[in-house]
């Protein structure tokens, strides 16, 4: 079997971690159990480019249980959990190409390795796999029946590809399922981002001036949790409706220039480039902490930071101190990469269960509906989204109310008023 992981010495640690999160992923595990005999993905070659975590391992084993052949590479050079990669190779016979801290060249070599087994389905997180495949073109591209995309940034890239008529096969935007972004983006990112920051800095959030840049589902979750831990939260947002929502949710709303001078802790989650840059660094307080929870390491302009700094040193694991020409010190966490995955373990399995159940069922949907699909970005079919919510509630032993016949009739009538 072809693979490239860091060290097979940590296999048993990885296996125990996978077993641990499995307890919190009953929906994916239930789907896998149902697939054991039916094998709906028999022989389907899936190339996955995801964060290599214990939750991803549970998804990979479910796909294998469904009969698929899976190859996995990392969707971020710094998010791989090496012991999980090793266990997937050794214990589960899955080809993994991922090493925590790999350089850019190795990152793309790993994507090539995953593509080289001629996938029929791509499963992406951020669209680097799809983008690389489309730039290569040729027979490889022709053999793909469809793909899935996990995250907001990836969906934005795919929509751009579709808009420019460059997308060559259908992709299901898992991110846009309600059972994905309402839970994973909001509560998953909300909790794991703060967890990453706290793990590596050991700071107290209570009373701290925390600036959240971007008020999408991730930003909402981070601000909510930061307020809950006693931080004073300001939001920076370009969309007037979202800015108003942020204000009425109980946050301050500031421009980036105002926020730069106000904050102690900065968290970017915009999906955009250079949202904190040169002009802002000079306004910051001595000791300001910068972190990013958006998909790519482009939100904090690190090139600018390097340019305006006279000194850089590592002061703790995953914490770099930059000293500016004006003598102030700025601390950058996790090299500006996803702080929840580089400084902690990513979203908890409880929410990844729903995201990955959508992934698994979307792959099955692609296989079964391939002839009906065009090269477009599709939302997850509503029946899958609803089924994932039902399965999750059932796993939590939560019973919900049912409409009576009279209520169904009332909702479908237009004649009845007061
Ligand atoms: N994205 C965010 N958290 C994750 C996790 N725990 N596993 C895989 N992908 C993730």
Short mmCIF file of C-alpha atoms and ligand atoms in Angstrom, two decimals:
data_model
loop_
_atom_site.label_atom_id
_atom_site.label_comp_id
_atom_site.label_asym_id
_atom_site.label_seq_id
_atom_site.Cartn_x
_atom_site.Cartn_y
_atom_site.Cartn_z
CA UNK A 1 0.00 0.00 0.00
CA UNK A 2 1.22 3.45 -0.93
CA UNK A 3 1.36 6.04 1.87
CA UNK A 4 3.44 8.80 3.45
CA UNK A 5 3.00 9.50 7.15
CA UNK A 6 5.36 10.75 9.81
CA UNK A 7 6.00 7.75 12.01
CA UNK A 8 4.18 4.48 12.57
CA UNK A 9 5.37 4.41 16.18
CA UNK A 10 2.30 6.22 17.53
CA UNK A 11 -0.27 3.87 16.03
CA UNK A 12 -1.82 2.67 19.27
CA UNK A 13 -2.24 6.24 20.56
CA UNK A 14 -3.99 7.11 17.30
CA UNK A 15 -6.26 4.06 17.44
CA UNK A 16 -7.37 4.92 21.00
CA UNK A 17 -8.15 8.50 19.97
CA UNK A 18 -10.24 7.25 17.05
CA UNK A 19 -12.13 4.87 19.36
CA UNK A 20 -12.71 7.75 21.79
CA UNK A 21 -14.33 10.07 19.23
CA UNK A 22 -16.37 7.24 17.73
CA UNK A 23 -18.52 7.37 20.88
CA UNK A 24 -19.47 10.94 19.97
CA UNK A 25 -20.18 10.15 16.31
CA UNK A 26 -23.22 7.87 16.39
CA UNK A 27 -24.68 9.15 13.14
CA UNK A 28 -21.64 8.36 11.00
CA UNK A 29 -21.14 5.09 12.87
CA UNK A 30 -24.80 4.19 12.30
CA UNK A 31 -24.48 4.91 8.57
CA UNK A 32 -21.36 2.70 8.46
CA UNK A 33 -23.16 -0.10 10.28
CA UNK A 34 -26.03 0.12 7.77
CA UNK A 35 -23.57 0.00 4.87
CA UNK A 36 -21.73 -3.05 6.16
CA UNK A 37 -23.91 -5.50 4.26
CA UNK A 38 -25.30 -3.33 1.47
CA UNK A 39 -21.95 -1.83 0.30
CA UNK A 40 -23.53 1.08 -1.64
CA UNK A 41 -20.09 2.50 -2.53
CA UNK A 42 -18.62 -0.80 -3.74
CA UNK A 43 -15.47 -0.13 -5.75
CA UNK A 44 -15.86 3.68 -5.82
CA UNK A 45 -12.46 5.38 -5.67
CA UNK A 46 -12.61 8.41 -3.38
CA UNK A 47 -9.82 10.98 -3.13
CA UNK A 48 -10.21 12.92 0.11
CA UNK A 49 -8.38 16.12 1.03
CA UNK A 50 -9.46 16.84 4.61
CA UNK A 51 -7.91 17.77 7.95
CA UNK A 52 -6.37 14.49 9.12
CA UNK A 53 -8.01 14.22 12.53
CA UNK A 54 -9.65 11.47 14.55
CA UNK A 55 -13.08 12.62 13.32
CA UNK A 56 -11.91 12.36 9.71
CA UNK A 57 -10.64 8.86 10.50
CA UNK A 58 -14.16 7.84 11.52
CA UNK A 59 -15.48 9.13 8.18
CA UNK A 60 -12.75 7.33 6.23
CA UNK A 61 -13.53 4.01 7.91
CA UNK A 62 -17.25 4.51 7.23
CA UNK A 63 -16.58 5.05 3.52
CA UNK A 64 -14.44 1.94 3.48
CA UNK A 65 -17.21 0.01 5.23
CA UNK A 66 -19.51 1.17 2.41
CA UNK A 67 -17.18 -0.53 -0.09
CA UNK A 68 -15.21 2.53 -1.27
CA UNK A 69 -11.48 2.63 -1.91
CA UNK A 70 -10.17 5.71 -0.13
CA UNK A 71 -7.02 7.80 -0.31
CA UNK A 72 -6.55 10.71 2.06
CA UNK A 73 -4.27 13.77 2.11
CA UNK A 74 -4.25 16.84 4.33
CA UNK A 75 -6.22 19.99 3.50
CA UNK A 76 -3.80 22.10 5.57
CA UNK A 77 -0.05 21.59 6.09
CA UNK A 78 -0.29 22.12 9.86
CA UNK A 79 -3.54 20.39 10.90
CA UNK A 80 -2.50 16.74 10.58
CA UNK A 81 -2.58 14.61 13.71
CA UNK A 82 0.33 12.28 12.93
CA UNK A 83 -0.80 9.47 15.22
CA UNK A 84 -4.17 9.39 13.44
CA UNK A 85 -2.51 9.25 10.03
CA UNK A 86 -0.40 6.31 11.25
CA UNK A 87 -3.36 4.42 12.70
CA UNK A 88 -5.35 4.86 9.48
CA UNK A 89 -2.48 3.27 7.56
CA UNK A 90 -1.61 0.51 10.00
CA UNK A 91 -4.93 -0.40 11.59
CA UNK A 92 -7.39 0.39 8.83
CA UNK A 93 -5.37 -0.14 5.64
CA UNK A 94 -6.16 3.33 4.30
CA UNK A 95 -3.60 5.14 2.14
CA UNK A 96 -2.77 8.42 3.84
CA UNK A 97 -0.38 11.10 2.58
CA UNK A 98 -0.01 13.67 5.35
CA UNK A 99 2.70 14.83 7.73
CA UNK A 100 2.15 17.62 10.23
CA UNK A 101 4.29 20.63 9.28
CA UNK A 102 4.87 19.52 5.68
CA UNK A 103 6.12 22.27 3.39
CA UNK A 104 4.14 23.63 0.45
CA UNK A 105 5.88 21.36 -2.04
CA UNK A 106 5.14 18.21 -0.02
CA UNK A 107 1.56 19.38 0.54
CA UNK A 108 0.99 19.49 -3.21
CA UNK A 109 2.94 16.25 -3.79
CA UNK A 110 0.51 14.59 -1.40
CA UNK A 111 -2.44 15.96 -3.35
CA UNK A 112 -0.84 14.53 -6.51
CA UNK A 113 -0.43 11.15 -4.80
CA UNK A 114 -4.09 11.06 -3.92
CA UNK A 115 -5.09 12.07 -7.43
CA UNK A 116 -2.82 9.50 -9.04
CA UNK A 117 -5.17 6.63 -8.26
CA UNK A 118 -7.76 8.11 -10.61
CA UNK A 119 -10.56 9.00 -8.25
CA UNK A 120 -14.21 8.85 -9.25
CA UNK A 121 -15.26 11.10 -6.38
CA UNK A 122 -13.37 13.99 -4.75
CA UNK A 123 -14.00 15.00 -1.14
CA UNK A 124 -12.44 18.36 -0.48
CA UNK A 125 -12.04 20.89 2.33
CA UNK A 126 -11.03 24.24 0.84
CA UNK A 127 -10.97 23.15 -2.84
CA UNK A 128 -7.21 22.67 -3.26
CA UNK A 129 -7.82 19.12 -4.54
CA UNK A 130 -10.45 20.23 -7.07
CA UNK A 131 -8.41 23.23 -8.13
CA UNK A 132 -5.26 21.10 -8.66
CA UNK A 133 -7.25 18.47 -10.57
CA UNK A 134 -8.84 21.08 -12.84
CA UNK A 135 -5.45 22.65 -13.56
CA UNK A 136 -4.08 19.23 -14.54
CA UNK A 137 -7.14 18.40 -16.69
CA UNK A 138 -6.94 15.42 -19.04
CA UNK A 139 -8.15 11.87 -18.42
CA UNK A 140 -8.01 12.22 -14.67
CA UNK A 141 -10.69 14.91 -14.77
CA UNK A 142 -12.83 12.97 -17.23
CA UNK A 143 -13.02 10.02 -14.83
CA UNK A 144 -14.60 11.95 -11.96
CA UNK A 145 -18.35 11.60 -11.48
CA UNK A 146 -18.70 14.20 -8.71
CA UNK A 147 -17.36 15.72 -5.55
CA UNK A 148 -18.23 17.14 -2.16
CA UNK A 149 -16.92 20.27 -0.45
CA UNK A 150 -16.74 20.74 3.29
CA UNK A 151 -16.12 24.41 3.91
CA UNK A 152 -17.24 27.98 3.13
CA UNK A 153 -13.95 28.94 1.45
CA UNK A 154 -14.09 25.88 -0.80
CA UNK A 155 -17.69 26.56 -1.78
CA UNK A 156 -16.79 30.18 -2.66
CA UNK A 157 -13.96 28.94 -4.91
CA UNK A 158 -16.21 26.34 -6.55
CA UNK A 159 -18.93 28.92 -7.23
CA UNK A 160 -16.28 31.08 -8.89
CA UNK A 161 -15.22 28.09 -11.02
CA UNK A 162 -18.86 27.41 -11.98
CA UNK A 163 -19.46 31.11 -12.75
CA UNK A 164 -16.44 31.16 -15.07
CA UNK A 165 -17.62 27.88 -16.69
CA UNK A 166 -14.48 26.09 -15.45
CA UNK A 167 -16.11 23.49 -13.22
CA UNK A 168 -16.13 20.13 -14.99
CA UNK A 169 -18.16 17.91 -12.66
CA UNK A 170 -20.94 18.32 -10.07
CA UNK A 171 -19.97 19.17 -6.52
CA UNK A 172 -22.24 19.05 -3.49
CA UNK A 173 -21.66 21.94 -1.07
CA UNK A 174 -21.83 20.10 2.24
CA UNK A 175 -21.07 23.37 4.02
CA UNK A 176 -24.43 24.78 2.97
CA UNK A 177 -26.49 22.03 4.65
CA UNK A 178 -28.27 23.36 7.74
CA UNK A 179 -27.01 20.39 9.73
CA UNK A 180 -23.48 21.45 8.79
CA UNK A 181 -23.00 25.22 9.12
CA UNK A 182 -25.52 25.86 11.91
CA UNK A 183 -23.62 23.48 14.17
CA UNK A 184 -20.09 22.88 12.86
CA UNK A 185 -19.35 26.47 11.79
CA UNK A 186 -21.15 28.10 14.72
CA UNK A 187 -20.66 25.84 17.75
CA UNK A 188 -17.70 23.82 16.45
CA UNK A 189 -15.60 26.82 15.40
CA UNK A 190 -16.89 28.85 18.34
CA UNK A 191 -15.60 26.38 20.91
CA UNK A 192 -12.51 25.00 19.19
CA UNK A 193 -11.12 28.42 18.23
CA UNK A 194 -11.15 29.60 21.80
CA UNK A 195 -9.81 26.23 22.91
CA UNK A 196 -6.84 26.58 20.53
CA UNK A 197 -6.08 30.10 21.75
CA UNK A 198 -6.34 29.12 25.42
CA UNK A 199 -4.28 25.93 25.04
CA UNK A 200 -1.26 27.73 23.61
CA UNK A 201 -1.42 31.07 25.45
CA UNK A 202 -2.87 30.20 28.88
CA UNK A 203 -4.60 33.62 28.99
CA UNK A 204 -7.80 34.50 30.84
CA UNK A 205 -10.61 35.57 28.51
CA UNK A 206 -12.66 37.24 31.18
CA UNK A 207 -12.44 41.03 30.81
CA UNK A 208 -10.22 40.78 27.72
CA UNK A 209 -10.94 42.95 24.69
CA UNK A 210 -11.54 40.41 21.94
CA UNK A 211 -11.97 41.44 18.30
CA UNK A 212 -13.76 39.02 15.97
CA UNK A 213 -13.21 39.93 12.33
CA UNK A 214 -16.07 38.51 10.23
CA UNK A 215 -19.58 37.69 11.40
CA UNK A 216 -20.54 34.69 9.30
CA UNK A 217 -21.57 31.49 11.12
CA UNK A 218 -18.03 30.99 12.44
CA UNK A 219 -17.70 34.58 13.65
CA UNK A 220 -21.12 34.41 15.33
CA UNK A 221 -20.07 31.27 17.19
CA UNK A 222 -16.72 32.69 18.31
CA UNK A 223 -18.27 35.97 19.51
CA UNK A 224 -21.02 34.08 21.34
CA UNK A 225 -18.59 31.85 23.19
CA UNK A 226 -16.12 34.68 23.92
CA UNK A 227 -18.94 36.76 25.46
CA UNK A 228 -19.98 33.68 27.41
CA UNK A 229 -16.51 33.50 28.93
CA UNK A 230 -16.63 37.13 29.98
CA UNK A 231 -14.65 38.74 27.18
CA UNK A 232 -15.56 42.22 25.92
CA UNK A 233 -16.25 41.53 22.26
CA UNK A 234 -16.07 43.83 19.24
CA UNK A 235 -16.94 42.68 15.74
CA UNK A 236 -15.50 44.00 12.48
CA UNK A 237 -17.77 43.34 9.50
CA UNK A 238 -18.22 44.71 5.96
CA UNK A 239 -21.82 43.56 5.44
CA UNK A 240 -24.28 46.09 6.97
CA UNK A 241 -26.92 43.48 7.86
CA UNK A 242 -24.40 41.22 9.58
CA UNK A 243 -22.87 44.24 11.35
CA UNK A 244 -26.32 45.20 12.64
CA UNK A 245 -26.92 41.63 13.77
CA UNK A 246 -23.57 41.65 15.58
CA UNK A 247 -24.54 44.86 17.35
CA UNK A 248 -27.95 43.59 18.43
CA UNK A 249 -26.42 40.29 19.55
CA UNK A 250 -24.62 42.37 22.16
CA UNK A 251 -21.23 43.10 20.60
CA UNK A 252 -19.52 46.39 19.86
CA UNK A 253 -19.12 47.01 16.14
CA UNK A 254 -15.94 48.77 15.03
CA UNK A 255 -13.99 49.45 11.86
CA UNK A 256 -10.71 47.54 11.59
CA UNK A 257 -8.79 50.76 12.28
CA UNK A 258 -10.77 51.40 15.47
CA UNK A 259 -10.54 47.75 16.51
CA UNK A 260 -6.76 47.60 15.96
CA UNK A 261 -6.22 50.26 18.62
CA UNK A 262 -8.85 48.77 20.99
CA UNK A 263 -8.25 45.00 21.07
CA UNK A 264 -6.04 42.66 23.08
CA UNK A 265 -6.94 39.49 21.17
CA UNK A 266 -7.80 39.33 17.46
CA UNK A 267 -9.50 36.43 15.67
CA UNK A 268 -10.02 36.54 11.90
CA UNK A 269 -12.76 34.47 10.23
CA UNK A 270 -13.63 36.33 7.04
CA UNK A 271 -12.44 33.96 4.28
CA UNK A 272 -10.73 37.00 2.74
CA UNK A 273 -7.18 38.21 2.31
CA UNK A 274 -5.16 40.83 4.30
CA UNK A 275 -7.94 41.85 6.67
CA UNK A 276 -5.31 42.70 9.31
CA UNK A 277 -2.35 44.39 7.64
CA UNK A 278 0.54 46.84 7.98
CA UNK A 279 -1.53 49.93 8.86
CA UNK A 280 -3.25 47.99 11.67
CA UNK A 281 -0.14 46.46 13.28
CA UNK A 282 1.22 49.90 14.14
CA UNK A 283 -2.00 50.85 15.94
CA UNK A 284 -2.03 47.76 18.17
CA UNK A 285 -1.34 47.60 21.89
CA UNK A 286 1.88 46.06 23.13
CA UNK A 287 1.17 42.34 23.71
CA UNK A 288 -1.71 42.04 21.20
CA UNK A 289 -2.42 38.42 20.25
CA UNK A 290 -3.35 37.57 16.64
CA UNK A 291 -5.04 34.39 15.52
CA UNK A 292 -6.92 33.16 12.49
CA UNK A 293 -9.71 30.62 12.21
CA UNK A 294 -10.47 31.12 8.52
CA UNK A 295 -9.48 28.35 6.10
CA UNK A 296 -6.30 29.86 4.64
CA UNK A 297 -3.38 31.69 6.31
CA UNK A 298 -3.99 34.84 4.30
CA UNK A 299 -6.31 36.82 6.60
CA UNK A 300 -3.49 38.21 8.76
CA UNK A 301 -0.95 39.67 6.35
CA UNK A 302 2.11 37.82 7.63
CA UNK A 303 4.34 39.21 4.90
CA UNK A 304 3.47 42.72 6.12
CA UNK A 305 4.07 41.65 9.72
CA UNK A 306 7.49 40.28 8.83
CA UNK A 307 8.35 43.50 6.98
CA UNK A 308 7.43 45.88 9.83
CA UNK A 309 9.14 43.73 12.49
CA UNK A 310 12.71 44.13 13.66
CA UNK A 311 12.76 40.83 15.52
CA UNK A 312 10.91 37.51 15.54
CA UNK A 313 11.26 34.66 18.01
CA UNK A 314 9.26 31.68 19.22
CA UNK A 315 8.18 32.20 22.84
CA UNK A 316 5.96 29.13 23.37
CA UNK A 317 4.88 26.26 21.21
CA UNK A 318 2.76 27.77 18.40
CA UNK A 319 3.35 31.35 19.63
CA UNK A 320 5.68 33.67 17.68
CA UNK A 321 6.63 37.08 19.05
CA UNK A 322 7.14 39.89 16.55
CA UNK A 323 8.77 43.12 17.75
CA UNK A 324 7.83 46.13 15.67
CA UNK A 325 10.09 49.07 14.89
CA UNK A 326 8.10 51.09 17.49
CA UNK A 327 9.08 48.53 20.16
CA UNK A 328 5.64 46.97 20.58
CA UNK A 329 5.34 43.20 20.65
CA UNK A 330 2.71 41.27 18.72
CA UNK A 331 2.06 37.55 19.19
CA UNK A 332 0.98 35.37 16.27
CA UNK A 333 -0.58 31.98 17.00
CA UNK A 334 -0.18 28.84 14.87
CA UNK A 335 1.63 30.72 12.05
CA UNK A 336 -1.67 32.38 11.18
CA UNK A 337 -3.17 29.03 10.14
CA UNK A 338 -6.49 27.71 11.48
CA UNK A 339 -5.92 28.16 15.21
CA UNK A 340 -8.50 25.53 16.18
CA UNK A 341 -6.67 22.82 14.25
CA UNK A 342 -3.06 23.93 14.66
CA UNK A 343 -3.28 24.75 18.37
CA UNK A 344 -6.06 22.30 19.37
CA UNK A 345 -7.78 19.29 17.83
CA UNK A 346 -10.37 21.04 15.64
CA UNK A 347 -14.11 20.83 16.10
CA UNK A 348 -15.37 18.28 18.60
CA UNK A 349 -16.71 15.01 17.20
CA UNK A 350 -20.26 15.83 18.31
CA UNK A 351 -20.59 18.37 15.47
CA UNK A 352 -18.27 16.64 12.99
CA UNK A 353 -20.71 13.73 13.23
CA UNK A 354 -23.31 15.80 11.37
CA UNK A 355 -20.89 17.35 8.88
CA UNK A 356 -19.44 13.98 8.00
CA UNK A 357 -22.82 12.23 7.87
CA UNK A 358 -23.68 14.80 5.18
CA UNK A 359 -20.40 13.96 3.43
CA UNK A 360 -21.06 10.22 3.51
CA UNK A 361 -24.67 10.45 2.34
CA UNK A 362 -23.75 13.01 -0.35
CA UNK A 363 -21.20 10.60 -1.85
CA UNK A 364 -23.88 7.90 -1.96
CA UNK A 365 -26.26 10.43 -3.59
CA UNK A 366 -23.67 11.27 -6.27
CA UNK A 367 -23.16 7.61 -7.07
CA UNK A 368 -26.90 6.97 -7.33
CA UNK A 369 -27.80 10.15 -9.27
CA UNK A 370 -24.73 10.61 -11.45
CA UNK A 371 -26.73 10.72 -14.68
CA UNK A 372 -29.01 13.53 -13.40
CA UNK A 373 -26.21 15.85 -12.27
CA UNK A 374 -24.50 18.60 -14.27
CA UNK A 375 -21.17 20.35 -13.59
CA UNK A 376 -22.62 22.74 -11.03
CA UNK A 377 -22.47 23.42 -7.32
CA UNK A 378 -25.41 21.65 -5.65
CA UNK A 379 -26.79 22.01 -2.15
CA UNK A 380 -27.19 18.87 -0.07
CA UNK A 381 -30.64 17.42 -0.87
CA UNK A 382 -33.10 18.44 1.83
CA UNK A 383 -34.03 14.84 2.60
CA UNK A 384 -30.40 14.14 3.55
CA UNK A 385 -30.16 17.29 5.70
CA UNK A 386 -33.39 16.41 7.53
CA UNK A 387 -32.38 12.78 7.94
CA UNK A 388 -29.07 13.80 9.52
CA UNK A 389 -30.96 16.01 12.02
CA UNK A 390 -33.41 13.17 12.78
CA UNK A 391 -30.60 10.66 13.32
CA UNK A 392 -28.70 13.09 15.56
CA UNK A 393 -31.77 13.79 17.70
CA UNK A 394 -32.52 10.11 17.95
CA UNK A 395 -28.93 9.39 19.06
CA UNK A 396 -29.47 11.96 21.82
CA UNK A 397 -32.82 10.35 22.78
CA UNK A 398 -34.62 13.59 22.01
CA UNK A 399 -38.22 13.23 20.88
CA UNK A 400 -39.76 16.04 18.86
CA UNK A 401 -43.37 17.08 18.39
CA UNK A 402 -45.49 15.96 15.39
CA UNK A 403 -48.13 18.04 13.62
CA UNK A 404 -51.76 16.90 14.08
CA UNK A 405 -53.98 16.41 10.99
CA UNK A 406 -55.80 19.63 11.93
CA UNK A 407 -52.52 21.56 12.06
CA UNK A 408 -51.37 20.19 8.71
CA UNK A 409 -54.67 21.25 7.18
CA UNK A 410 -54.44 24.71 8.77
CA UNK A 411 -50.93 25.29 7.45
CA UNK A 412 -51.98 24.37 3.92
CA UNK A 413 -55.18 26.45 3.89
CA UNK A 414 -55.47 30.12 2.95
CA UNK A 415 -59.15 30.75 3.73
CA UNK A 416 -58.97 30.62 7.53
CA UNK A 417 -58.07 33.88 9.33
CA UNK A 418 -58.96 35.14 12.79
N1 LIG B 1 -12.58 20.90 10.53
C1 LIG B 1 -12.72 21.49 11.72
N2 LIG B 1 -12.58 20.63 12.72
C2 LIG B 1 -12.32 19.42 12.16
C3 LIG B 1 -12.09 18.13 12.68
N3 LIG B 1 -12.08 17.90 13.99
N4 LIG B 1 -11.88 17.13 11.81
C4 LIG B 1 -11.89 17.38 10.49
N5 LIG B 1 -12.11 18.56 9.94
C5 LIG B 1 -12.33 19.59 10.77
#
